[in-house]
XYZ file of C-alpha atoms in Angstrom:
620
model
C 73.322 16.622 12.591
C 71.454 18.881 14.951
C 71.352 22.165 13.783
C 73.678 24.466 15.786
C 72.324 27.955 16.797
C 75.199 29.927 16.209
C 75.373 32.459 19.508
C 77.596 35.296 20.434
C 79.462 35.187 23.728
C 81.688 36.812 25.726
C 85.063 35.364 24.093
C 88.640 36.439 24.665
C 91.578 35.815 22.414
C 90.193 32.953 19.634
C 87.343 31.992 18.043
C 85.690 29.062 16.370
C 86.469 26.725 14.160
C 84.323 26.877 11.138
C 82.273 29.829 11.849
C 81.745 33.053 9.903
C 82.559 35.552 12.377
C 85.109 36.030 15.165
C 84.271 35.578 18.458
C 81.172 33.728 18.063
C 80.535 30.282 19.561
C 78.188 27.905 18.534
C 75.996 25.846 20.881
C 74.287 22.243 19.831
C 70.594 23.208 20.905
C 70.011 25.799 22.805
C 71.241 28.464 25.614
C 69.069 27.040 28.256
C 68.910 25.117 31.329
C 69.121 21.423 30.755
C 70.478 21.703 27.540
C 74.263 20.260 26.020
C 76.463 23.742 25.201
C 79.203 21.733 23.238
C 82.618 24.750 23.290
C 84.503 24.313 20.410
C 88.116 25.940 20.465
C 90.962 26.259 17.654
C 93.648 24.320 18.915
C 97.050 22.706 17.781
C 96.522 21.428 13.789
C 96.813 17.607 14.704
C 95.762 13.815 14.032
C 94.693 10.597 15.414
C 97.446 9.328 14.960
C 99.992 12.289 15.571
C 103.390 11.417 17.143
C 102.274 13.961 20.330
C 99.252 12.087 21.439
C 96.116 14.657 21.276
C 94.136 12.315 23.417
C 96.848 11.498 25.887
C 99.543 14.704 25.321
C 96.948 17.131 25.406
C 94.570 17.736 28.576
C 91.573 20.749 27.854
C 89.870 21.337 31.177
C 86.702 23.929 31.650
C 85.840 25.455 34.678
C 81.905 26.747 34.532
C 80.797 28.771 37.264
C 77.248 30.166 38.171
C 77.425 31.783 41.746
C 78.476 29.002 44.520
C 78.241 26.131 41.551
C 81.255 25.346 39.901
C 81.918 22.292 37.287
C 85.383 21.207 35.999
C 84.691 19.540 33.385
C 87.457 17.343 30.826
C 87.216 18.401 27.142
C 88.605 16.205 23.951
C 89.630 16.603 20.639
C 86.972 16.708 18.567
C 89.535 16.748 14.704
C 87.148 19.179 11.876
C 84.691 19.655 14.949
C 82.061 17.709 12.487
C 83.629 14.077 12.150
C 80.249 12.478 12.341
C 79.347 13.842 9.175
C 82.824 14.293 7.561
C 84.296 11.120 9.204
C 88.014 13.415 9.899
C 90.604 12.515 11.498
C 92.469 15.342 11.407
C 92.303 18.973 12.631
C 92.312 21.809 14.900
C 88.792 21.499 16.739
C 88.888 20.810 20.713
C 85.886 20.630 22.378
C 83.861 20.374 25.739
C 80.150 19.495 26.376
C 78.186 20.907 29.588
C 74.757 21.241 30.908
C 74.252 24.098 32.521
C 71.857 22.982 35.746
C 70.860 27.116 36.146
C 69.744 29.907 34.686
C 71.380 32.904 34.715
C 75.225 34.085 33.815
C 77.487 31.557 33.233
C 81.197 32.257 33.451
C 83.585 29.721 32.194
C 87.931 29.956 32.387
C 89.917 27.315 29.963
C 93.019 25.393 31.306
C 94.616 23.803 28.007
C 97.798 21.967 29.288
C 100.525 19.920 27.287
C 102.768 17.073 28.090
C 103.677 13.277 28.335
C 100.348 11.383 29.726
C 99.161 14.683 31.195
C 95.725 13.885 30.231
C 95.775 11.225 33.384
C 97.939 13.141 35.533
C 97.057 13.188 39.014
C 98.186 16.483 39.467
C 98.517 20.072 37.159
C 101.136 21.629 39.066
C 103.945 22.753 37.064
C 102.475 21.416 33.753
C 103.607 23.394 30.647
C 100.700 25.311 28.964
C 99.508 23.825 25.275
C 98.816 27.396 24.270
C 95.616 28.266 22.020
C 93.131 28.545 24.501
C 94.808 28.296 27.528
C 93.925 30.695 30.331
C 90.717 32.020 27.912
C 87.775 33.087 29.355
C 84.349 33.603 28.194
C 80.406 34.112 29.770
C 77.304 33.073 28.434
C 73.203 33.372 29.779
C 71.567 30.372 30.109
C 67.086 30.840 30.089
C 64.735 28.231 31.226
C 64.142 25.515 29.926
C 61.035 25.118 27.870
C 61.219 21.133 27.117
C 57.772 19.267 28.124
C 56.860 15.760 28.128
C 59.189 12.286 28.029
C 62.210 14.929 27.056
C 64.634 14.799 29.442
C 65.252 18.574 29.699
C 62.173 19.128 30.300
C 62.950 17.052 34.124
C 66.396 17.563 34.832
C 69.808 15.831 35.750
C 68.805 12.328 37.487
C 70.361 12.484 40.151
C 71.503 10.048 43.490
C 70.411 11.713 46.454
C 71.097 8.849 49.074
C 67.984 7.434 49.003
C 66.446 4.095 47.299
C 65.559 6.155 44.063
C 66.929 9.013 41.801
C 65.751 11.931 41.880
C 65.065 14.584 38.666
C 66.888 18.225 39.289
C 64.089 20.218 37.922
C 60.632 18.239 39.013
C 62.154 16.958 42.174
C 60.291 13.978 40.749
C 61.439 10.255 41.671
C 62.065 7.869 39.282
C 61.207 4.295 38.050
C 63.134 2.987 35.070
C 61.571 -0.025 32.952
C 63.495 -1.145 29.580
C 66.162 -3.020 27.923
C 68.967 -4.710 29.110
C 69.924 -6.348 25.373
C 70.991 -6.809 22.686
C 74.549 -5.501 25.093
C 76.002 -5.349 21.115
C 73.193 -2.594 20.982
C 75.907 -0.405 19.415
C 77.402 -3.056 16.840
C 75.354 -1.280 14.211
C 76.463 -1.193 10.461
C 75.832 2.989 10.104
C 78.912 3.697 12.429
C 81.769 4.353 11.155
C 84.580 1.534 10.888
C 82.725 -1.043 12.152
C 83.269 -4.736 11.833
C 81.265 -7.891 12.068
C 83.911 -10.272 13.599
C 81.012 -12.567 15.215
C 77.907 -12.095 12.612
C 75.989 -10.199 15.028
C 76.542 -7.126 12.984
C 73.368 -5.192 13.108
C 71.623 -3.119 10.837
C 68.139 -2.674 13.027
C 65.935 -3.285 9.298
C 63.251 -4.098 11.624
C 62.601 -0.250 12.921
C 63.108 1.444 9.643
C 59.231 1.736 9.749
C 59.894 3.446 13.209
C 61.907 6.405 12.403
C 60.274 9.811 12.742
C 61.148 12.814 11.516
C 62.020 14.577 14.496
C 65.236 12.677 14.060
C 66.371 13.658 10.968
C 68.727 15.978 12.834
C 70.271 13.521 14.239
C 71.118 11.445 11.397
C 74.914 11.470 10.010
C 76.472 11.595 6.528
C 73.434 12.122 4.529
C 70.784 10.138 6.633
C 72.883 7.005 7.927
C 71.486 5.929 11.368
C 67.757 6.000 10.482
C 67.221 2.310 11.830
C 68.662 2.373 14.988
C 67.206 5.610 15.848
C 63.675 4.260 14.750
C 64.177 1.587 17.517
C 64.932 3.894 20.753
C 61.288 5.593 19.110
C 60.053 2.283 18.962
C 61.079 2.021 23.013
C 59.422 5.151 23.696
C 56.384 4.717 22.275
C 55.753 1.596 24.614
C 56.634 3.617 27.272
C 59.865 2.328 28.145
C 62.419 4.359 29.350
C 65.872 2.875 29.040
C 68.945 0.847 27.214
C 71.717 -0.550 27.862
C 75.257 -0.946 25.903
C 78.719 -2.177 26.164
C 81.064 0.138 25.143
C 83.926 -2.353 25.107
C 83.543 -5.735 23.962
C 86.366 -6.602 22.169
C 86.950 -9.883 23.668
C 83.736 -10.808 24.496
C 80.562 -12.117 23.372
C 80.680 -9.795 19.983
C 83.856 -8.326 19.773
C 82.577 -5.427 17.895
C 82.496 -2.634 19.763
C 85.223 -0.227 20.826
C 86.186 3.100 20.878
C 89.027 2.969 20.142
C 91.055 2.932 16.561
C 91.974 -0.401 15.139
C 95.761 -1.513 14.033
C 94.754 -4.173 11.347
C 92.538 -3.267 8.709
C 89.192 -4.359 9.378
C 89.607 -7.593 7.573
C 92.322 -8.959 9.410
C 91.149 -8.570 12.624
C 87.330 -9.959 12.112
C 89.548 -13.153 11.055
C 91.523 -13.274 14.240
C 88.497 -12.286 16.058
C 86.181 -14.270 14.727
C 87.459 -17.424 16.950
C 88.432 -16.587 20.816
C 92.005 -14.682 21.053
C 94.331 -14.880 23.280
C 95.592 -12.031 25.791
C 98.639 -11.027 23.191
C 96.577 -10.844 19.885
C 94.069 -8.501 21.388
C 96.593 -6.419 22.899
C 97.622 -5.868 19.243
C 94.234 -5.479 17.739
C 93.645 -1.840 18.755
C 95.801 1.649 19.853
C 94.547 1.680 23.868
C 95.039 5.050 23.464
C 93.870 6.512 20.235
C 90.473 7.006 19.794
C 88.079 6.929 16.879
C 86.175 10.692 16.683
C 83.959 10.220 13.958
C 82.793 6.963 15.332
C 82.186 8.432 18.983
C 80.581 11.733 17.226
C 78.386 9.157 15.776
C 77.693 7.684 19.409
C 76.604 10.984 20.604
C 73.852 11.853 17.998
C 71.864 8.456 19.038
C 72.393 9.347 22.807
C 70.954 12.939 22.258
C 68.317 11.679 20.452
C 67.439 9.058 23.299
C 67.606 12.322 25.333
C 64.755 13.660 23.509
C 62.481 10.333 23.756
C 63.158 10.465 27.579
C 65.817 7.574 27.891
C 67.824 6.477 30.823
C 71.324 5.306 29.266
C 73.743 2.394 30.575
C 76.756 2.846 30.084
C 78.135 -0.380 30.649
C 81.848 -0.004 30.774
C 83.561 -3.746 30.411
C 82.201 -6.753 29.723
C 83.642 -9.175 31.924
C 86.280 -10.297 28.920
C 87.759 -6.826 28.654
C 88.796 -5.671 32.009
C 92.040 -7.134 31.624
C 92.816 -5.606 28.432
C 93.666 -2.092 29.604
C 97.157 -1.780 31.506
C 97.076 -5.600 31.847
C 94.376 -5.669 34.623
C 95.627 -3.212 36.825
C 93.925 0.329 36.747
C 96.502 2.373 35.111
C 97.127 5.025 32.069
C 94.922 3.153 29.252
C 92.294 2.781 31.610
C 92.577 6.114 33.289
C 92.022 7.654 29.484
C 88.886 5.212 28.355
C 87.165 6.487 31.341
C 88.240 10.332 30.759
C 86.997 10.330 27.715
C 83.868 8.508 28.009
C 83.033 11.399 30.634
C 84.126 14.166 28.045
C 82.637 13.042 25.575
C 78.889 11.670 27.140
C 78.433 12.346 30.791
C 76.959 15.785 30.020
C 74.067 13.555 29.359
C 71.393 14.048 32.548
C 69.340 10.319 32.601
C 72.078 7.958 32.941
C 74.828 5.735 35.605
C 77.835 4.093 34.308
C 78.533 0.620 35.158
C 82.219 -0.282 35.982
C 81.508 -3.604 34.428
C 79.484 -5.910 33.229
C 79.774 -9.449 35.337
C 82.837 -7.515 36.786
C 84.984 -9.997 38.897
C 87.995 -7.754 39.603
C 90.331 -7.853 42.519
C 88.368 -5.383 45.098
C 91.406 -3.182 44.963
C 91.150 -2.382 41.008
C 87.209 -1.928 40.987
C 87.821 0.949 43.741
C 90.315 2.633 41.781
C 88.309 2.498 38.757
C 84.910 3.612 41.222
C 86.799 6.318 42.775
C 88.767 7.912 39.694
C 84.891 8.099 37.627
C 83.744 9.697 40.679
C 86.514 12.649 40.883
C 86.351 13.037 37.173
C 82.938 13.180 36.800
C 81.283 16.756 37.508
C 77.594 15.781 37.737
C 78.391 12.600 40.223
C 76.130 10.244 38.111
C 74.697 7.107 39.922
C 77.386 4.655 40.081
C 77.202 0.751 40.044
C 78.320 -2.547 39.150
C 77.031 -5.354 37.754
C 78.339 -8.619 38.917
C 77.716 -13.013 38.544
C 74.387 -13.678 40.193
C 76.277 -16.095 42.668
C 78.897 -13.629 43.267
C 76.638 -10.783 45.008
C 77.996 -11.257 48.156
C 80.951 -9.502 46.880
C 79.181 -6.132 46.684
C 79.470 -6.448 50.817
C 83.265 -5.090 49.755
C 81.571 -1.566 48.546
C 78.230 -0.964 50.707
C 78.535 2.188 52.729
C 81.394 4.440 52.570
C 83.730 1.958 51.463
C 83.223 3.234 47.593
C 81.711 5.783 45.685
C 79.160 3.094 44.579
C 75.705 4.328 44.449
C 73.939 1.531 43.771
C 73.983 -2.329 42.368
C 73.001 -3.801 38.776
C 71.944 -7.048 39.631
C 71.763 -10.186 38.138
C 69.586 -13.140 38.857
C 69.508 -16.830 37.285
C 66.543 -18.149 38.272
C 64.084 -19.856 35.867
C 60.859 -18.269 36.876
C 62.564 -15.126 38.329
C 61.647 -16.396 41.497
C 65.474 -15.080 42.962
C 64.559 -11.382 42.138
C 62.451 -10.530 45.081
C 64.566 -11.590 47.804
C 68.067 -10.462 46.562
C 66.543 -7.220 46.078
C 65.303 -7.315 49.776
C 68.841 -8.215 50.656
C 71.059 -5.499 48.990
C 68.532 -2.965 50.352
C 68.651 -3.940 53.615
C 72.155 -3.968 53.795
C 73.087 -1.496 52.641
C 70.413 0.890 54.150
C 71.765 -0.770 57.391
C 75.266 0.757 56.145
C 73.533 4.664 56.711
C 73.987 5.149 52.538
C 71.057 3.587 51.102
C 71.824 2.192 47.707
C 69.158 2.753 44.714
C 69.021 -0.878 43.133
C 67.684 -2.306 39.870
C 67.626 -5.834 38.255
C 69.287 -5.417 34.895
C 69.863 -9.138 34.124
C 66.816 -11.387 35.332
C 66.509 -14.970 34.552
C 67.703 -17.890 33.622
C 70.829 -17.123 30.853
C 70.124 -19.419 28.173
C 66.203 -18.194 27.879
C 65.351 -15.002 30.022
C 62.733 -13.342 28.807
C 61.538 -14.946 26.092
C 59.864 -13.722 22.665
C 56.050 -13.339 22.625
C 56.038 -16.374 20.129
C 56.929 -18.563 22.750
C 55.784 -17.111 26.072
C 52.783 -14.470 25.212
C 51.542 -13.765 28.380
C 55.152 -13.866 30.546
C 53.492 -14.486 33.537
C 56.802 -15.267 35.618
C 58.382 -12.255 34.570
C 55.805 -10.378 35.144
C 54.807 -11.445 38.676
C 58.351 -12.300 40.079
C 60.754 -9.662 38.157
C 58.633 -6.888 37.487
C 56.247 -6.769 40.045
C 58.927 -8.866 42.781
C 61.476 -5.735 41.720
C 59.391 -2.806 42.212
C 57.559 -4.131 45.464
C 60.804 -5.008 46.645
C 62.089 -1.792 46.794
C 64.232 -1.458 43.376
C 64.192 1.606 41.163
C 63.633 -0.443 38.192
C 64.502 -3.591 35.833
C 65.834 -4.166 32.625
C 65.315 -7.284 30.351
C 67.625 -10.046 29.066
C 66.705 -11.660 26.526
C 68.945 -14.982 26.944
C 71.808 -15.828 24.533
C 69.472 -19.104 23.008
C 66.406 -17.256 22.235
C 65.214 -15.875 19.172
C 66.102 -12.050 18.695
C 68.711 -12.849 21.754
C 70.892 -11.098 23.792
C 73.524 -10.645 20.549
C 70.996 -11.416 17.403
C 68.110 -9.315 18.474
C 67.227 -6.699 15.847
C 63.643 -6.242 16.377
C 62.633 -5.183 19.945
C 58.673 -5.748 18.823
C 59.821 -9.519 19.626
C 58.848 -8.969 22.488
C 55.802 -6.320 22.219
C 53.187 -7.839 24.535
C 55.239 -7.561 27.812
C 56.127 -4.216 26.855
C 52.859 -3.146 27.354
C 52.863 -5.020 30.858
C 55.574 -2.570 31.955
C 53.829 0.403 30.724
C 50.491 -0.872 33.262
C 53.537 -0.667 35.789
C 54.833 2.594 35.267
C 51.382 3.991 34.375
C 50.097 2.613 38.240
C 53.720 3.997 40.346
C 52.791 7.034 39.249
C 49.910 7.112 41.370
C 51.557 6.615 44.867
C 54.151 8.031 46.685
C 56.563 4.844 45.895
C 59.810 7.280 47.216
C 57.787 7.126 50.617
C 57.239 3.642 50.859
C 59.044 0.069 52.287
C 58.983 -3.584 51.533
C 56.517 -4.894 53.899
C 55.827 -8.128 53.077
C 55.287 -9.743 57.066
C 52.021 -7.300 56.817
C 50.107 -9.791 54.933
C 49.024 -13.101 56.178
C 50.488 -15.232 52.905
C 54.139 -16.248 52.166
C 53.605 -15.850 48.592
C 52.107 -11.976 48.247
C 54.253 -8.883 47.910
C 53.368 -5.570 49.825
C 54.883 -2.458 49.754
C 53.468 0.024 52.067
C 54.096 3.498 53.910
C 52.139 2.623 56.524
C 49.082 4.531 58.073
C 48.452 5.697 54.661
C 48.962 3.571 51.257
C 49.485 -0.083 50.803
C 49.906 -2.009 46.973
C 50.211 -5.797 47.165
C 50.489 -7.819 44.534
C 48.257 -11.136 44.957
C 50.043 -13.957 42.341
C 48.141 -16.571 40.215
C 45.350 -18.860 42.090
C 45.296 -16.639 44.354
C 41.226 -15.361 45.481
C 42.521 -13.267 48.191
C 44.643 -12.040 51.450
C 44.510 -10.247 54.579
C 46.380 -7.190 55.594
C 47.277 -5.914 58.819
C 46.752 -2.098 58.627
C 47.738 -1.270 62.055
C 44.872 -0.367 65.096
C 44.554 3.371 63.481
C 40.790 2.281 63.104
C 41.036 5.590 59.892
C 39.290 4.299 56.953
C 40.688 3.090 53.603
C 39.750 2.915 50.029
C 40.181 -0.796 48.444
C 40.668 -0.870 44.771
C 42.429 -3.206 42.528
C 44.619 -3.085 39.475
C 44.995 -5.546 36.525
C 48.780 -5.973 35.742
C 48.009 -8.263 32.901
C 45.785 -5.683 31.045
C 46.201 -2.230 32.767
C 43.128 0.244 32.876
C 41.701 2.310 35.709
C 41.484 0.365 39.194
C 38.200 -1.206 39.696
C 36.399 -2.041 43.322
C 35.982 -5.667 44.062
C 33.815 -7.188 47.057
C 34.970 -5.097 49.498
C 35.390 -1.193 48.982
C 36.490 0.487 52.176
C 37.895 -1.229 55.834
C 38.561 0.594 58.838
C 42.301 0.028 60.165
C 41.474 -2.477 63.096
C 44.142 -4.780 63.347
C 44.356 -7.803 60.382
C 41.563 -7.217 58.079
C 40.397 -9.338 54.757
C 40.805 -7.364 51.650
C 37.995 -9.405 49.472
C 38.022 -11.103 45.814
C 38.793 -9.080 42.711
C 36.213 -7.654 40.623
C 37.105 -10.788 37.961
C 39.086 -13.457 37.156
C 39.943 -14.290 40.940
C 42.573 -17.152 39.753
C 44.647 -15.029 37.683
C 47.509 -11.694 39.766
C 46.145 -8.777 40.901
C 47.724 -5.913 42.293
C 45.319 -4.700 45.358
C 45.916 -0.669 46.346
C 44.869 0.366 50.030
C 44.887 4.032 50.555
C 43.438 6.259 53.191
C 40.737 7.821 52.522
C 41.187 11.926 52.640
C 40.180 13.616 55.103
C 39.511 10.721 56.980
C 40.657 10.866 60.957
């Protein structure tokens, strides 16, 4: 567990659960900008399982306030305040996370209300108070932060800021996000409490025990369980990557694993109904819809604060496409209204992250804007939004461009053999919906062909279609980033992958991406393929001043048409297969006359190259 800094505060009228002293508070981390403040209150003594609902009878609402900002944000019951290590059920602990975006005084006034389904209610007015805490008030100071590096603190809340990319809160920087899209049974891991193994795609992540550091030890539970799967988000961050995905409900799906939620068979009895496909009425009975497992989501929340440490963008993908009609029999309603409320309690305090209304989501319209519009009130930060849809379904997403959702963005998926699909639907979304006035920040989170994807190094080690026509198609296109399926027939697949070094060579392709975005003003620049004089190159250019196209295989060379600005420009080129510094090939500077040859690469003219044209400073 991370070790909690136990802090004084301005408290009124209770104190917390567990500590020495009265009217302390304790804070997970520490009292600074960036960083999760978990509240923990004394509440009503209560279950589970308790006939008056604590998740659904029970609604704990903070206000935080720092001059002209003000968050409400939802609490939840939290049982000994400690279940990831004492695996409770039981107690008197509420809590509520928040990351303070400011430094200075914070002040912060509790609303603790009780009543039938209140934790959904549209509305507060007349609801009876739940006592305890309600009406409390408190202050705190928050410093700087004084993270560095891949730590997310150290950047800031990712935020949409209606452009193509996201933007960080503190560095104002622009992001690119490379990483993985599978296994989606990511969290079907044997350390978490009550889990099952209905499927045999149970997962115990053996591979990455060698990868565990000991800057996680902190975030370990009951006595060190967790080790593996923490070694493999190091592992991801130590190639450079930058995010992973995760259902969060699959209980009728693919792996049928992993829920929230408490189960109402022992475990045995439903991985025998769920180990062969059930019908609509047994999985209504397999879980409460409305009771929710705290030790195992305590456990959750150590490996996402850990990822927040190694710099990780998280997916929260919300449904798979089996589930959606599981909760209040397809139509948005109570159960639904409560998995959302407290998957934003309990996680969206997290800053590098968008949730995903569902995976392959084929919902009528009207239900996937109620779901799109209630995350969107609930939520206090306003992460980036999206959905993820059937690759010959996009045209669906026409019904939420624009101002006709909340939806920030799309999480596309492609089916294409050689990826070839990835650069034009890319072009497509962005164009319309830039044309829409609300330009949407895209990224391919499912390319490829289903059945093989991206495939292990074993049997494709140099990945040259992914490389040239996801990666590099995705990024010169436009999108903020990709993330790679790994097919359901592969080795290490979409469900059975354990070992992420399956696929270790390509990894290092995306880190030669990364490492070469971050040496042009990508946020700046367009799609801008008609400039060259090919139809098989990709260019991506703010014109007048910096121009990357990528040249594909058997390819010597291209022209460019660099505008009649006759300024002078540098001519270097980049190896995406092996990274390094850029190198000049057989020409080294042109002067912006109209269509102009760009040369041969310094070697191995057959193979992709990635050509960058920049003006040369100072240059008129």
């Amino acid at each position: 567990m991370s070790k909690r800094l136990a802090v004084t505060l301005v408290l009124f009228g209770f104190y917390f659960y567990g500590c020495t002293e009265p009217n302390t508070i304790t804070s997970e981390g520490e009292l600074k900008k960036w960083h999760r403040i978990t509240l923990f209150f004394e509440g009503p003594e209560t279950s589970e399982l308790a006939a008056e609902n604590p998740f659904l009878d029970y609604r704990l609402d903070v206000i935080f306030s720092n001059g002209n900002k003000t968050y409400t944000v939802p609490g939840f019951y939290g049982a000994d305040g400690k279940a990831a290590d004492t695996g409770a059920s039981s107690g008197n602990v509420w809590q509520v996370r928040f990351t303070p975006d400011t430094v200075g005084e914070w002040t912060y006034q509790v609303s603790f209300k009780k009543g039938k389904e209140i934790a959904v209610a549209n509305t507060l007015e007349n609801a009876a108070s739940g006592g305890f805490m309600d009406g409390k008030s408190g202050s705190f100071q928050i410093a700087k932060t004084d993270k560095t590096g891949r730590d997310n603190r150290a950047k800031g809340r990712l935020d949409y800021v209606g452009k193509s990319y996201l933007q960080f809160g503190e560095t104002k920087d622009f992001f690119i996000k490379l990483g993985v899209d599978a296994p989606e049974n990511f969290l079907g891991y044997i350390d978490f409490d009550a889990h099952t193994d209905a499927m045999g795609f149970l997962k115990t992540w053996e591979p990455h025990a060698k990868d565990f550091k000991a800057d996680a030890n902190r975030f370990t539970w009951k006595e060190g369980k967790g080790k593996n799967l923490l070694g493999a988000i190091a592992y991801l961050a130590s190639e450079g990557l930058n995010v992973f995905s995760f259902l969060t409900f699959n209980i009728d799906g693919d792996d049928r694993n992993i829920f929230p939620y408490l189960l109402k068979k022992s475990r045995a009895e439903y991985e025998l109904i769920a180990s062969n496909k059930c019908n609509k009425e047994a999985c209504e009975n397999f879980f409460y819809k409305t009771r929710f497992d705290v030790s195992k989501l305590d456990q959750w929340e150590r490996v996402f604060e850990y990822a927040e440490t190694k710099g990780m963008f998280l997916h929260f993908k919300t449904h798979e496409t089996e589930t959606d009609h599981l909760m209040d029999g397809g139509v948005f309603g109570t159960e639904s209204k409560l998995y959302y409320r407290e998957l934003i309690a309990r996680f969206g305090h997290h800053l590098v992250m968008n949730w995903n209304v569902g995976e392959e989501n084929d919902q009528p319209t009207e239900e996937v804007l109620k779901v799109a519009n209630y995350i969107h009130q609930l939520d206090p930060y306003k992460h980036h939004l999206v959905m993820h849809t059937f690759p010959n379904k996009d045209d669906r997403y026409l019904d939420f461009i624009g101002d006709r959702s909340p939806l920030t963005g799309a999480s596309l998926q492609l089916s294409d053999e050689e990826f070839k699909d990835v650069h034009p639907r890319v072009l497509k979304w962005r164009d319309k919906s830039n044309a829409t006035g609300k330009k949407w920040a895209l990224s391919v989170d499912e390319p490829g062909k289903a059945n093989i994807a991206l495939l292990p190094d074993d049997e494709d080690s140099e990945h040259n279609f992914a490389r040239a026509n996801a990666l590099w198609g995705t990024l010169l296109a436009g999108g903020f980033g990709v993330e790679w399926y790994f097919g359901y027939a592969s080795p290490n697949s979409d469900l059975t992958c354990q070992d992420f070094r399956s696929r270790d060579k390509f990894w290092d392709q995306n880190k030669y991406a990364l490492n070469f975005f971050q040496n042009i003003p990508f946020w700046e620049m367009e799609p801008a393929d008609e400039l060259t004089t090919d139809n098989e190159s990709f260019c991506f250019a703010k014109k007048d001043k910096v121009y990357a196209v990528y040249l594909p295989t058997k390819r010597e060379t291209t022209s460019l048409d660099i505008g009649d600005s006759e300024k002078e420009f540098r001519v270097q080129w980049f190896n995406p297969r092996k990274g390094g510094k850029l190198e000049y090939g057989s020409i080294s500077t042109i002067t912006a006359k109209g269509i102009v040859e760009l040369g041969l690469p310094p070697a191995d003219g057959q193979k992709d190259w990635v050509v960058l044209v920049r003006e040369i400073a100072g240059k008129e």
